[in-house]
Amino acid sequence: MRDLNWGEYGCSDSSYIYVGQVLDKIIVQQKEHVESSFSDFEVRFEYGDEGLLRITNVCSNGYEEQRFP
């Protein structure tokens, strides 16, 4: 599945990657309108027996930011 967004300051293109029926990651490309190139990152989802354990943003330069919990 793919999602395109356009806003006042920029735009993004998100590709949703599933493993079976479970969302595994979202690959995001985004940029401000004044920029010529896109930046990209992945939103990764980790699951355990009880459900969702962690959501992490992972940038192409290796930087990671935990978003949940």
Tab-separated table of N, CA and C in Angstrom:
chain	number	residue	atom	x	y	z
A	1	MET	N	0.842	-1.158	0.000
A	1	MET	CA	0.000	0.000	0.000
A	1	MET	C	0.901	1.240	0.000
A	2	ARG	N	0.433	2.276	-0.639
A	2	ARG	CA	1.213	3.506	-0.757
A	2	ARG	C	0.334	4.693	-0.391
A	3	ASP	N	0.955	5.707	0.268
A	3	ASP	CA	0.237	6.886	0.715
A	3	ASP	C	1.032	8.124	0.319
A	4	LEU	N	0.411	9.023	-0.437
A	4	LEU	CA	1.050	10.272	-0.828
A	4	LEU	C	0.385	11.412	-0.070
A	5	ASN	N	1.208	12.300	0.489
A	5	ASN	CA	0.689	13.445	1.247
A	5	ASN	C	1.293	14.730	0.709
A	6	TRP	N	0.471	15.773	0.655
A	6	TRP	CA	0.907	17.089	0.209
A	6	TRP	C	0.390	18.094	1.208
A	7	GLY	N	1.279	18.930	1.727
A	7	GLY	CA	0.876	19.920	2.714
A	7	GLY	C	1.402	21.298	2.368
A	8	GLU	N	1.159	22.221	3.250
A	8	GLU	CA	1.565	23.609	3.028
A	8	GLU	C	3.086	23.744	2.884
A	9	TYR	N	3.843	22.982	3.668
A	9	TYR	CA	5.294	23.132	3.697
A	9	TYR	C	6.061	22.031	2.987
A	10	GLY	N	5.428	20.896	2.718
A	10	GLY	CA	6.157	19.808	2.095
A	10	GLY	C	5.266	18.660	1.677
A	11	CYS	N	5.919	17.566	1.304
A	11	CYS	CA	5.185	16.392	0.854
A	11	CYS	C	5.916	15.129	1.299
A	12	SER	N	5.207	14.009	1.263
A	12	SER	CA	5.811	12.726	1.621
A	12	SER	C	5.171	11.598	0.821
A	13	ASP	N	5.936	10.541	0.669
A	13	ASP	CA	5.514	9.327	-0.018
A	13	ASP	C	5.835	8.174	0.923
A	14	SER	N	4.821	7.443	1.376
A	14	SER	CA	4.999	6.349	2.335
A	14	SER	C	4.566	5.027	1.715
A	15	SER	N	5.430	4.025	1.806
A	15	SER	CA	5.121	2.675	1.325
A	15	SER	C	5.004	1.748	2.530
A	16	TYR	N	3.856	1.116	2.678
A	16	TYR	CA	3.574	0.236	3.810
A	16	TYR	C	3.928	-1.193	3.434
A	17	ILE	N	4.809	-1.813	4.224
A	17	ILE	CA	5.295	-3.167	3.948
A	17	ILE	C	4.716	-4.114	5.000
A	18	TYR	N	4.002	-5.128	4.523
A	18	TYR	CA	3.374	-6.115	5.401
A	18	TYR	C	4.065	-7.461	5.261
A	19	VAL	N	4.114	-8.192	6.361
A	19	VAL	CA	4.519	-9.597	6.359
A	19	VAL	C	3.260	-10.355	6.748
A	20	GLY	N	2.664	-11.008	5.771
A	20	GLY	CA	1.343	-11.600	6.006
A	20	GLY	C	0.340	-10.484	6.220
A	21	GLN	N	-0.356	-10.510	7.344
A	21	GLN	CA	-1.339	-9.483	7.685
A	21	GLN	C	-0.799	-8.447	8.667
A	22	VAL	N	0.521	-8.517	8.977
A	22	VAL	CA	1.110	-7.675	10.015
A	22	VAL	C	1.989	-6.593	9.388
A	23	LEU	N	1.778	-5.344	9.805
A	23	LEU	CA	2.597	-4.235	9.324
A	23	LEU	C	4.011	-4.377	9.868
A	24	ASP	N	4.991	-4.486	8.975
A	24	ASP	CA	6.395	-4.672	9.354
A	24	ASP	C	7.140	-3.344	9.400
A	25	LYS	N	6.963	-2.514	8.361
A	25	LYS	CA	7.629	-1.221	8.321
A	25	LYS	C	6.953	-0.300	7.322
A	26	ILE	N	7.258	0.980	7.466
A	26	ILE	CA	6.808	1.998	6.525
A	26	ILE	C	8.063	2.688	6.008
A	27	ILE	N	8.236	2.716	4.705
A	27	ILE	CA	9.360	3.410	4.097
A	27	ILE	C	8.865	4.795	3.686
A	28	VAL	N	9.477	5.843	4.259
A	28	VAL	CA	9.001	7.213	4.069
A	28	VAL	C	10.056	8.033	3.340
A	29	GLN	N	9.617	8.762	2.309
A	29	GLN	CA	10.434	9.773	1.656
A	29	GLN	C	9.698	11.086	1.837
A	30	GLN	N	10.425	12.117	2.276
A	30	GLN	CA	9.765	13.396	2.534
A	30	GLN	C	10.681	14.553	2.161
A	31	LYS	N	10.072	15.694	1.873
A	31	LYS	CA	10.848	16.886	1.592
A	31	LYS	C	9.978	18.117	1.774
A	32	GLU	N	10.635	19.230	2.051
A	32	GLU	CA	9.957	20.508	2.047
A	32	GLU	C	9.873	20.974	0.595
A	33	HIS	N	8.878	21.784	0.268
A	33	HIS	CA	8.698	22.223	-1.115
A	33	HIS	C	9.917	22.970	-1.659
A	34	VAL	N	10.630	23.693	-0.805
A	34	VAL	CA	11.780	24.476	-1.266
A	34	VAL	C	13.020	23.615	-1.507
A	35	GLU	N	13.024	22.371	-1.054
A	35	GLU	CA	14.161	21.470	-1.230
A	35	GLU	C	14.060	20.753	-2.571
A	36	SER	N	15.220	20.363	-3.122
A	36	SER	CA	15.218	19.667	-4.403
A	36	SER	C	15.243	18.145	-4.257
A	37	SER	N	15.653	17.650	-3.090
A	37	SER	CA	15.744	16.198	-2.928
A	37	SER	C	14.989	15.735	-1.675
A	38	PHE	N	14.664	14.460	-1.673
A	38	PHE	CA	13.934	13.843	-0.571
A	38	PHE	C	14.903	13.278	0.464
A	39	SER	N	14.489	13.286	1.715
A	39	SER	CA	15.169	12.519	2.758
A	39	SER	C	14.327	11.274	2.992
A	40	ASP	N	14.947	10.234	3.507
A	40	ASP	CA	14.186	9.002	3.703
A	40	ASP	C	14.494	8.388	5.058
A	41	PHE	N	13.523	7.660	5.564
A	41	PHE	CA	13.681	6.897	6.797
A	41	PHE	C	12.656	5.773	6.812
A	42	GLU	N	12.849	4.821	7.717
A	42	GLU	CA	11.900	3.720	7.892
A	42	GLU	C	11.276	3.817	9.272
A	43	VAL	N	10.014	3.466	9.346
A	43	VAL	CA	9.325	3.300	10.622
A	43	VAL	C	9.189	1.789	10.804
A	44	ARG	N	9.899	1.237	11.790
A	44	ARG	CA	9.906	-0.216	12.001
A	44	ARG	C	9.033	-0.592	13.195
A	45	PHE	N	8.306	-1.677	13.032
A	45	PHE	CA	7.394	-2.165	14.057
A	45	PHE	C	7.904	-3.506	14.565
A	46	GLU	N	7.963	-3.647	15.892
A	46	GLU	CA	8.383	-4.904	16.511
A	46	GLU	C	7.235	-5.442	17.354
A	47	TYR	N	6.988	-6.741	17.215
A	47	TYR	CA	5.866	-7.382	17.899
A	47	TYR	C	6.352	-8.512	18.787
A	48	GLY	N	5.597	-8.786	19.837
A	48	GLY	CA	5.823	-9.921	20.709
A	48	GLY	C	4.522	-10.687	20.861
A	49	ASP	N	4.507	-11.614	21.771
A	49	ASP	CA	3.314	-12.427	22.001
A	49	ASP	C	2.109	-11.594	22.434
A	50	GLU	N	2.366	-10.494	23.110
A	50	GLU	CA	1.288	-9.640	23.631
A	50	GLU	C	0.867	-8.543	22.654
A	51	GLY	N	1.509	-8.477	21.478
A	51	GLY	CA	1.168	-7.436	20.504
A	51	GLY	C	2.353	-6.527	20.217
A	52	LEU	N	2.067	-5.274	19.960
A	52	LEU	CA	3.089	-4.308	19.571
A	52	LEU	C	4.028	-4.002	20.736
A	53	LEU	N	5.344	-4.170	20.507
A	53	LEU	CA	6.347	-3.891	21.531
A	53	LEU	C	6.996	-2.525	21.345
A	54	ARG	N	7.310	-2.183	20.091
A	54	ARG	CA	8.125	-1.003	19.862
A	54	ARG	C	7.901	-0.484	18.439
A	55	ILE	N	7.951	0.848	18.303
A	55	ILE	CA	7.986	1.517	17.007
A	55	ILE	C	9.242	2.381	17.001
A	56	THR	N	10.058	2.222	15.961
A	56	THR	CA	11.321	2.950	15.877
A	56	THR	C	11.475	3.585	14.503
A	57	ASN	N	11.847	4.866	14.474
A	57	ASN	CA	12.236	5.526	13.232
A	57	ASN	C	13.715	5.258	13.016
A	58	VAL	N	14.089	4.790	11.830
A	58	VAL	CA	15.473	4.489	11.509
A	58	VAL	C	15.855	5.274	10.255
A	59	CYS	N	16.815	6.186	10.405
A	59	CYS	CA	17.276	7.019	9.293
A	59	CYS	C	18.371	6.317	8.507
A	60	SER	N	18.572	6.766	7.268
A	60	SER	CA	19.572	6.141	6.397
A	60	SER	C	20.994	6.317	6.922
A	61	ASN	N	21.230	7.312	7.766
A	61	ASN	CA	22.563	7.512	8.340
A	61	ASN	C	22.801	6.676	9.601
A	62	GLY	N	21.813	5.852	9.989
A	62	GLY	CA	21.953	4.978	11.142
A	62	GLY	C	21.308	5.496	12.416
A	63	TYR	N	20.914	6.758	12.429
A	63	TYR	CA	20.253	7.327	13.614
A	63	TYR	C	18.919	6.632	13.841
A	64	GLU	N	18.630	6.286	15.094
A	64	GLU	CA	17.363	5.650	15.452
A	64	GLU	C	16.674	6.442	16.546
A	65	GLU	N	15.365	6.537	16.456
A	65	GLU	CA	14.557	7.225	17.458
A	65	GLU	C	13.354	6.342	17.810
A	66	GLN	N	13.280	5.930	19.056
A	66	GLN	CA	12.160	5.107	19.491
A	66	GLN	C	10.925	5.981	19.658
A	67	ARG	N	9.815	5.575	19.015
A	67	ARG	CA	8.577	6.356	19.042
A	67	ARG	C	7.521	5.785	19.990
A	68	PHE	N	7.617	4.492	20.244
A	68	PHE	CA	6.675	3.816	21.138
A	68	PHE	C	7.393	2.639	21.757
A	69	PRO	N	7.268	2.312	23.000
A	69	PRO	CA	6.429	3.005	23.984
A	69	PRO	C	7.084	4.273	24.459
